[in-house]
Short mmCIF file of C-alpha atoms and ligand atoms in Angstrom, two decimals:
data_model
loop_
_atom_site.label_atom_id
_atom_site.label_comp_id
_atom_site.label_asym_id
_atom_site.label_seq_id
_atom_site.Cartn_x
_atom_site.Cartn_y
_atom_site.Cartn_z
CA MET A 1 133.42 100.00 -136.11
CA GLU A 2 134.77 99.02 -139.49
CA ILE A 3 133.96 97.42 -142.81
CA HIS A 4 136.42 94.85 -144.11
CA ILE A 5 136.87 94.26 -147.84
CA SER A 6 138.22 90.82 -148.71
CA ARG A 7 140.72 90.89 -151.54
CA SER A 8 140.59 87.11 -152.04
CA ALA A 9 136.79 87.19 -152.30
CA VAL A 10 136.98 89.83 -155.02
CA GLU A 11 139.57 87.76 -156.89
CA ASN A 12 137.37 84.67 -156.55
CA ASN A 13 134.28 86.48 -157.82
CA PHE A 14 135.98 87.93 -160.87
CA ASN A 15 137.43 84.53 -161.72
CA LEU A 16 133.92 83.10 -161.67
CA ILE A 17 132.48 85.96 -163.73
CA ARG A 18 135.27 85.53 -166.30
CA LYS A 19 134.47 81.84 -166.50
CA ILE A 20 130.79 82.60 -167.08
CA VAL A 21 131.15 85.31 -169.73
CA GLY A 22 134.24 83.96 -171.47
CA GLU A 23 137.59 85.45 -172.41
CA ASN A 24 136.34 87.61 -175.26
CA VAL A 25 133.93 89.67 -173.20
CA ARG A 26 135.34 92.65 -171.34
CA ILE A 27 134.17 93.14 -167.77
CA SER A 28 133.25 96.59 -166.54
CA SER A 29 133.15 96.82 -162.77
CA VAL A 30 130.14 98.90 -161.72
CA VAL A 31 131.17 100.99 -158.72
CA LYS A 32 128.27 103.45 -158.46
CA ALA A 33 126.85 104.26 -155.01
CA ASN A 34 130.32 104.20 -153.46
CA ALA A 35 130.97 100.75 -154.93
CA TYR A 36 127.68 99.44 -153.54
CA GLY A 37 128.75 100.63 -150.12
CA HIS A 38 132.14 98.93 -150.24
CA GLY A 39 133.89 102.29 -150.66
CA ILE A 40 135.28 103.45 -154.01
CA GLU A 41 138.65 104.33 -152.51
CA SER A 42 139.18 100.88 -151.03
CA TYR A 43 137.40 98.79 -153.61
CA VAL A 44 138.67 100.17 -156.91
CA PRO A 45 142.37 99.38 -156.24
CA VAL A 46 141.37 95.84 -155.22
CA ALA A 47 139.38 95.31 -158.44
CA ARG A 48 142.27 96.85 -160.38
CA GLY A 49 144.54 94.29 -158.72
CA SER A 50 142.25 91.55 -160.04
CA GLY A 51 142.92 92.74 -163.57
CA ILE A 52 139.85 94.94 -164.00
CA ASP A 53 140.56 97.95 -166.22
CA HIS A 54 137.06 99.27 -166.91
CA PHE A 55 134.85 100.99 -164.32
CA SER A 56 131.27 102.20 -164.60
CA VAL A 57 129.69 104.83 -162.39
CA PHE A 58 126.42 106.71 -162.28
CA SER A 59 127.63 110.29 -161.97
CA TYR A 60 130.56 112.37 -163.07
CA ASN A 61 131.44 113.09 -159.45
CA GLU A 62 131.89 109.36 -158.90
CA ALA A 63 133.93 109.20 -162.11
CA LEU A 64 136.32 111.77 -160.67
CA GLN A 65 136.73 109.69 -157.52
CA VAL A 66 137.68 106.69 -159.64
CA TYR A 67 139.90 108.81 -161.89
CA LYS A 68 141.89 109.99 -158.90
CA ILE A 69 142.77 106.36 -158.20
CA VAL A 70 143.25 104.81 -161.64
CA LYS A 71 144.25 107.86 -163.72
CA LYS A 72 144.73 106.64 -167.31
CA SER A 73 145.33 103.01 -166.34
CA ALA A 74 141.65 102.09 -166.75
CA ASP A 75 138.62 103.26 -168.72
CA ILE A 76 135.88 105.07 -166.83
CA MET A 77 132.30 105.23 -168.07
CA VAL A 78 129.53 107.48 -166.73
CA MET A 79 126.23 105.66 -167.27
CA GLY A 80 124.03 108.41 -165.91
CA TRP A 81 124.35 111.97 -164.76
CA ILE A 82 126.96 114.36 -165.94
CA ASP A 83 126.20 118.05 -165.64
CA SER A 84 126.50 120.01 -168.90
CA SER A 85 129.23 122.09 -167.28
CA GLN A 86 131.30 118.94 -166.61
CA ILE A 87 131.31 117.56 -170.15
CA SER A 88 134.30 119.61 -171.23
CA ASP A 89 136.34 118.26 -168.32
CA ALA A 90 135.27 114.72 -169.19
CA VAL A 91 136.45 115.18 -172.78
CA LYS A 92 139.75 116.60 -171.53
CA LYS A 93 140.32 113.64 -169.21
CA GLY A 94 139.11 111.06 -171.74
CA ILE A 95 136.33 109.92 -169.41
CA GLU A 96 133.56 108.16 -171.32
CA PHE A 97 129.91 109.04 -170.90
CA TYR A 98 126.46 108.04 -172.08
CA ILE A 99 124.65 110.18 -174.64
CA PHE A 100 120.91 109.64 -174.42
CA ASN A 101 119.47 112.63 -176.27
CA ILE A 102 120.25 115.13 -179.02
CA GLU A 103 120.73 118.02 -176.57
CA ARG A 104 123.56 116.17 -174.84
CA LEU A 105 125.12 115.20 -178.16
CA GLU A 106 125.21 118.86 -179.25
CA ILE A 107 126.92 119.90 -176.02
CA ALA A 108 129.50 117.14 -176.37
CA LEU A 109 130.12 118.20 -179.97
CA SER A 110 130.70 121.84 -179.15
CA ASP A 111 133.01 120.94 -176.24
CA ALA A 112 134.95 118.48 -178.38
CA LYS A 113 135.33 121.11 -181.13
CA ALA A 114 136.53 123.73 -178.66
CA LEU A 115 139.05 121.34 -177.14
CA LYS A 116 140.08 119.82 -180.50
CA LYS A 117 139.79 116.47 -178.81
CA PRO A 118 137.16 113.81 -179.59
CA ALA A 119 134.50 113.01 -177.00
CA ASN A 120 134.41 109.34 -175.91
CA ILE A 121 130.72 108.58 -176.10
CA HIS A 122 128.39 105.66 -175.53
CA LEU A 123 125.11 105.93 -177.41
CA GLU A 124 122.32 104.77 -175.17
CA VAL A 125 119.29 103.50 -177.00
CA GLU A 126 115.73 102.90 -175.83
CA THR A 127 114.91 99.22 -176.12
CA GLY A 128 111.99 98.93 -173.73
CA MET A 129 113.05 100.02 -170.25
CA ASN A 130 111.49 103.41 -171.02
CA ARG A 131 113.85 105.36 -168.84
CA THR A 132 116.62 107.05 -170.83
CA GLY A 133 117.94 106.48 -174.34
CA PHE A 134 117.42 107.39 -178.00
CA SER A 135 114.26 106.37 -179.77
CA LYS A 136 114.80 104.96 -183.27
CA LYS A 137 113.92 108.30 -184.83
CA ASP A 138 116.24 110.36 -182.62
CA PHE A 139 118.95 107.76 -183.04
CA LYS A 140 118.95 108.31 -186.81
CA GLN A 141 119.26 112.04 -186.25
CA ALA A 142 122.11 111.47 -183.80
CA LEU A 143 123.95 109.30 -186.31
CA LYS A 144 123.59 112.03 -188.91
CA ILE A 145 125.18 114.56 -186.53
CA ILE A 146 127.98 112.14 -185.73
CA SER A 147 128.60 111.30 -189.39
CA ASP A 148 128.92 115.00 -190.18
CA ASN A 149 131.39 115.45 -187.34
CA LYS A 150 133.31 112.21 -187.34
CA LYS A 151 136.58 113.53 -186.02
CA HIS A 152 134.94 114.99 -182.91
CA PHE A 153 133.59 111.69 -181.61
CA LYS A 154 134.90 108.28 -180.68
CA ILE A 155 131.93 105.94 -180.45
CA LYS A 156 133.14 103.80 -177.57
CA GLY A 157 129.83 102.07 -177.15
CA LEU A 158 126.30 101.32 -178.19
CA CYS A 159 124.29 100.43 -175.11
CA SER A 160 120.99 99.90 -173.39
CA HIS A 161 119.71 98.60 -170.06
CA LEU A 162 117.44 95.61 -169.43
CA ALA A 163 114.28 95.95 -167.37
CA GLY A 164 114.65 93.14 -164.84
CA PRO A 165 116.53 90.10 -166.19
CA GLU A 166 116.77 88.76 -162.61
CA SER A 167 113.17 87.58 -162.77
CA ILE A 168 111.63 85.12 -165.19
CA ALA A 169 108.43 87.15 -164.97
CA ASN A 170 110.16 89.70 -167.22
CA HIS A 171 111.43 87.14 -169.70
CA VAL A 172 109.39 88.23 -172.72
CA ARG A 173 110.13 91.90 -172.16
CA VAL A 174 113.88 91.25 -171.76
CA LYS A 175 114.01 88.94 -174.81
CA ASN A 176 112.34 91.63 -176.91
CA GLN A 177 114.81 94.22 -175.66
CA ILE A 178 117.78 92.07 -176.64
CA LYS A 179 116.28 91.57 -180.12
CA PHE A 180 115.41 95.24 -180.55
CA PHE A 181 118.93 96.26 -179.49
CA ASN A 182 120.33 94.44 -182.51
CA THR A 183 118.29 96.59 -184.87
CA PHE A 184 120.08 99.67 -183.51
CA LYS A 185 123.35 97.91 -184.19
CA SER A 186 122.34 97.34 -187.79
CA GLU A 187 121.33 100.97 -188.12
CA LEU A 188 124.78 102.03 -186.97
CA GLU A 189 126.42 99.78 -189.54
CA LYS A 190 124.10 101.05 -192.26
CA GLN A 191 125.47 104.52 -191.61
CA ASN A 192 129.02 103.18 -191.90
CA LEU A 193 129.64 103.78 -188.23
CA ALA A 194 130.83 101.32 -185.64
CA ALA A 195 130.91 101.21 -181.87
CA GLU A 196 133.96 99.71 -180.18
CA TYR A 197 131.70 98.00 -177.63
CA SER A 198 128.08 97.08 -177.54
CA HIS A 199 126.71 96.36 -174.10
CA LEU A 200 123.45 95.84 -172.30
CA ALA A 201 124.04 93.12 -169.73
CA CYS A 202 124.11 93.64 -165.97
CA SER A 203 125.00 90.73 -163.63
CA ALA A 204 121.69 88.89 -164.03
CA ALA A 205 121.70 89.16 -167.82
CA ALA A 206 125.35 88.11 -168.01
CA VAL A 207 124.35 84.86 -166.28
CA CYS A 208 120.91 84.21 -167.76
CA TYR A 209 121.00 85.72 -171.26
CA PRO A 210 124.19 84.83 -173.16
CA GLY A 211 122.83 86.72 -176.17
CA SER A 212 122.97 89.95 -174.18
CA ARG A 213 126.70 89.78 -173.46
CA HIS A 214 128.04 91.14 -176.76
CA ASN A 215 131.64 92.25 -176.06
CA LEU A 216 131.25 93.99 -172.70
CA VAL A 217 129.21 93.32 -169.56
CA ARG A 218 128.51 95.77 -166.75
CA ILE A 219 128.87 93.79 -163.56
CA GLY A 220 127.67 95.26 -160.29
CA ILE A 221 126.24 93.12 -157.51
CA MET A 222 127.95 89.88 -158.51
CA GLN A 223 131.51 91.12 -158.07
CA TYR A 224 130.61 91.88 -154.45
CA GLY A 225 129.57 88.27 -153.97
CA PHE A 226 125.78 88.36 -154.36
CA TRP A 227 123.45 86.90 -156.94
CA SER A 228 121.00 89.42 -158.35
CA SER A 229 118.20 87.17 -157.11
CA ARG A 230 117.65 83.60 -155.97
CA GLU A 231 116.37 82.82 -159.42
CA VAL A 232 119.64 83.87 -161.02
CA PHE A 233 121.54 81.58 -158.65
CA LEU A 234 119.26 78.69 -159.58
CA ARG A 235 119.73 79.46 -163.28
CA TYR A 236 123.49 79.36 -162.71
CA LEU A 237 123.19 76.00 -160.94
CA ASN A 238 121.22 74.54 -163.82
CA ASN A 239 123.02 71.36 -164.93
CA LYS A 240 125.50 71.50 -162.06
CA THR A 241 125.63 68.98 -159.26
CA GLY A 242 125.26 70.20 -155.71
CA TYR A 243 124.20 73.55 -154.35
CA ASN A 244 127.60 75.13 -153.83
CA ASN A 245 127.52 78.89 -154.00
CA PRO A 246 130.80 79.84 -155.70
CA LEU A 247 130.44 83.57 -154.97
CA GLN A 248 132.03 84.94 -151.82
CA ARG A 249 130.76 87.89 -149.82
CA VAL A 250 133.40 90.65 -149.98
CA ILE A 251 132.11 92.73 -147.11
CA THR A 252 132.26 92.17 -143.36
CA TRP A 253 130.76 94.76 -141.06
CA LYS A 254 131.90 94.61 -137.47
CA SER A 255 131.75 96.67 -134.35
CA GLU A 256 132.32 96.08 -130.66
CA VAL A 257 130.44 96.08 -127.40
CA MET A 258 130.40 99.58 -125.95
CA SER A 259 128.91 98.79 -122.56
CA THR A 260 126.89 96.11 -120.81
CA LYS A 261 124.14 96.26 -118.21
CA THR A 262 121.71 94.11 -116.30
CA VAL A 263 118.08 95.13 -116.75
CA LYS A 264 115.49 93.92 -114.27
CA THR A 265 112.29 92.20 -115.25
CA GLY A 266 109.44 94.64 -115.91
CA LYS A 267 111.68 97.43 -117.32
CA PHE A 268 111.54 98.92 -120.82
CA ILE A 269 114.64 99.07 -123.04
CA SER A 270 115.70 102.18 -125.02
CA TYR A 271 113.19 104.84 -126.21
CA GLY A 272 109.53 104.26 -125.58
CA THR A 273 107.88 101.01 -124.74
CA THR A 274 108.54 98.68 -127.65
CA TYR A 275 110.56 96.20 -125.61
CA LEU A 276 109.74 95.06 -122.09
CA ALA A 277 112.15 92.80 -120.20
CA THR A 278 110.11 89.80 -119.12
CA GLU A 279 113.00 88.40 -117.08
CA ASP A 280 116.26 89.80 -115.72
CA ILE A 281 118.40 90.22 -118.80
CA LYS A 282 121.92 91.24 -119.69
CA THR A 283 122.17 93.85 -122.44
CA ALA A 284 125.05 95.10 -124.57
CA VAL A 285 125.04 98.43 -126.35
CA VAL A 286 126.72 98.56 -129.76
CA PRO A 287 127.62 101.87 -131.46
CA VAL A 288 125.71 101.18 -134.69
CA GLY A 289 122.47 102.87 -135.69
CA TYR A 290 120.35 103.97 -138.59
CA SER A 291 122.66 106.85 -139.43
CA PHE A 292 125.26 104.22 -140.41
CA GLY A 293 122.80 102.32 -142.59
CA TYR A 294 121.46 99.93 -139.95
CA SER A 295 117.80 100.34 -140.79
CA ARG A 296 115.30 101.38 -138.13
CA SER A 297 113.06 98.61 -139.40
CA LEU A 298 115.48 96.18 -137.73
CA SER A 299 114.15 97.38 -134.36
CA ASN A 300 113.27 94.33 -132.23
CA ARG A 301 114.09 92.10 -135.23
CA GLY A 302 117.76 92.40 -136.18
CA ARG A 303 120.40 89.85 -135.17
CA VAL A 304 124.13 90.20 -134.55
CA LEU A 305 126.86 87.75 -133.55
CA ILE A 306 128.60 88.10 -130.21
CA ASN A 307 130.76 85.33 -128.70
CA GLY A 308 129.71 83.12 -131.59
CA VAL A 309 126.05 83.38 -130.51
CA ARG A 310 123.22 84.89 -132.56
CA CYS A 311 121.77 87.68 -130.38
CA SER A 312 118.68 89.86 -130.88
CA VAL A 313 118.38 93.58 -131.24
CA ILE A 314 115.88 94.68 -128.59
CA GLY A 315 114.02 97.97 -128.59
CA LEU A 316 114.27 100.63 -131.28
CA VAL A 317 117.32 101.09 -133.46
CA ASN A 318 118.63 104.55 -132.47
CA MET A 319 120.53 107.00 -134.63
CA ASN A 320 123.91 105.73 -133.39
CA MET A 321 123.26 102.78 -131.09
CA ILE A 322 121.48 99.47 -130.79
CA THR A 323 120.82 97.41 -127.68
CA ILE A 324 121.38 93.66 -127.84
CA ASP A 325 120.09 90.92 -125.56
CA VAL A 326 123.23 88.99 -124.57
CA THR A 327 121.70 87.02 -121.71
CA ARG A 328 122.55 83.72 -123.41
CA ALA A 329 125.87 84.74 -124.96
CA GLY A 330 128.11 83.94 -122.01
CA ASP A 331 130.57 86.39 -120.49
CA VAL A 332 130.13 89.45 -122.73
CA LYS A 333 132.40 92.43 -121.95
CA PRO A 334 133.03 95.88 -123.43
CA GLY A 335 135.40 95.54 -126.38
CA ASP A 336 134.06 92.16 -127.51
CA GLU A 337 133.67 91.82 -131.26
CA VAL A 338 130.19 92.26 -132.71
CA ILE A 339 129.48 90.99 -136.23
CA ILE A 340 126.70 92.82 -138.03
CA ILE A 341 127.36 91.30 -141.45
CA GLY A 342 129.78 88.41 -141.69
CA GLU A 343 131.04 85.40 -139.78
CA GLN A 344 132.07 84.55 -136.25
CA ASN A 345 133.11 81.02 -135.35
CA ASP A 346 130.83 78.97 -137.58
CA MET A 347 127.88 81.36 -137.46
CA ALA A 348 127.07 83.90 -140.15
CA ILE A 349 124.81 86.89 -140.69
CA SER A 350 124.13 87.40 -144.38
CA VAL A 351 122.97 90.52 -146.15
CA ASP A 352 120.03 88.46 -147.38
CA SER A 353 118.90 87.87 -143.81
CA PHE A 354 118.52 91.66 -143.51
CA SER A 355 116.53 91.76 -146.70
CA GLU A 356 114.12 89.18 -145.40
CA ILE A 357 113.39 91.30 -142.35
CA THR A 358 113.36 94.78 -143.84
CA GLN A 359 112.01 94.24 -147.38
CA GLN A 360 115.06 96.13 -148.60
CA ILE A 361 116.89 94.36 -151.40
CA ASN A 362 120.59 93.78 -150.79
CA TYR A 363 121.40 96.53 -153.32
CA GLU A 364 119.67 99.03 -151.06
CA ILE A 365 121.18 97.78 -147.82
CA LEU A 366 124.72 97.90 -149.22
CA SER A 367 124.40 101.28 -150.91
CA ARG A 368 123.10 102.87 -147.71
CA LEU A 369 126.15 101.91 -145.63
CA SER A 370 127.49 105.17 -144.29
CA ARG A 371 130.60 106.68 -145.83
CA ASP A 372 131.77 107.44 -142.29
CA ILE A 373 132.50 103.80 -141.51
CA PRO A 374 136.21 103.14 -142.15
CA ARG A 375 136.86 100.56 -144.90
CA ILE A 376 139.81 98.26 -144.46
CA VAL A 377 141.14 95.93 -147.14
CA VAL A 378 142.05 92.50 -145.78
CA LYS A 379 143.37 89.31 -147.33
C1 LIG B 1 123.70 99.34 -161.74
C2 LIG B 1 123.80 99.07 -163.16
C3 LIG B 1 124.39 97.89 -163.63
C4 LIG B 1 124.85 96.77 -162.72
O1 LIG B 1 123.75 96.05 -162.25
P1 LIG B 1 123.96 94.74 -161.33
O2 LIG B 1 122.62 94.13 -161.26
O3 LIG B 1 124.41 95.22 -160.00
O4 LIG B 1 124.98 93.91 -162.00
C5 LIG B 1 124.52 97.76 -165.01
N1 LIG B 1 124.10 98.71 -165.86
C6 LIG B 1 123.51 99.84 -165.44
C7 LIG B 1 123.07 100.86 -166.43
C8 LIG B 1 123.34 100.06 -164.08
O5 LIG B 1 122.76 101.19 -163.67
#
């Protein structure tokens, strides 16, 4: 079983993203959650090869994984969790991190002082997501602290996060956030401070809200070849002829047939009684299960490709195995290729087709792909 990462698809996707956001906007590749399941170790060098020199992660542990690969050749930004005890190491390595409250700012200050090296910080401000970030009042206090300790900080960024730009239902809220963000920018200037970057756009905002791009965008899902939502794709198509999807899926997930069997009519398949053979059928067992990220909710509903034929998962998805009905897939033998996500002949199984069955969004499906599956970079 393996996951293939397509280098040419990554290249294609970044070319498209560059075309959308323009030359003057820096692209940060968001590689949290093990690069959305693609595998940090495999994916980061590929993105680096496409000219990407800025990576965003959620946690400091992820930052260290990226750092091991890129060293000083790219900027690394922690958008979320960094333990207080790790801040000193981040300052030492020049790894950038979000500051979202006064407590964190004080810790960064004392570590920067002790190391005699400025902390590379991004000031996260609260614009309406109501998750993390400085309120206006705390922001003013933070700027005072920074002004009094200028040499201990490099303000790499002023940033915020939008609460759902992938859906028009959130339009008013998102618009207000983008407007409110600019008032924080003015406040910074009023204090004679400047941030190297200001950023609040994720993939959906980068496409749908040009005013949110500023000089850096944080691109996650799109680089992997998926639109944040159908709506975002339609917004992109606006004014274009045809329905060509210019993004290319980067991931292919494949396995092979482990063993085959004939099951007589009237017999149950796998645990329990959820699937009864109503005719003599031929089954193939594939070594993929929920422990690898193949959701149990795909029991009796999932599809895979074998011999270029779309075949059904029958019975419950087990921890490590699924059973497939291959009665109509011709001469299926152990060792035959099984496509779980990807293409075979002219058939395809998309990540979206999973989402339709399981109610999981593609973000969730991808990020749950087990780290144990080997990732292989292909052309
Ligand atoms: C995950 C994340 C992104 C990227 O979002 P996509 O929709 O995948 O582009 C951007 N910013 C923050 C703060 C995030 O957590």
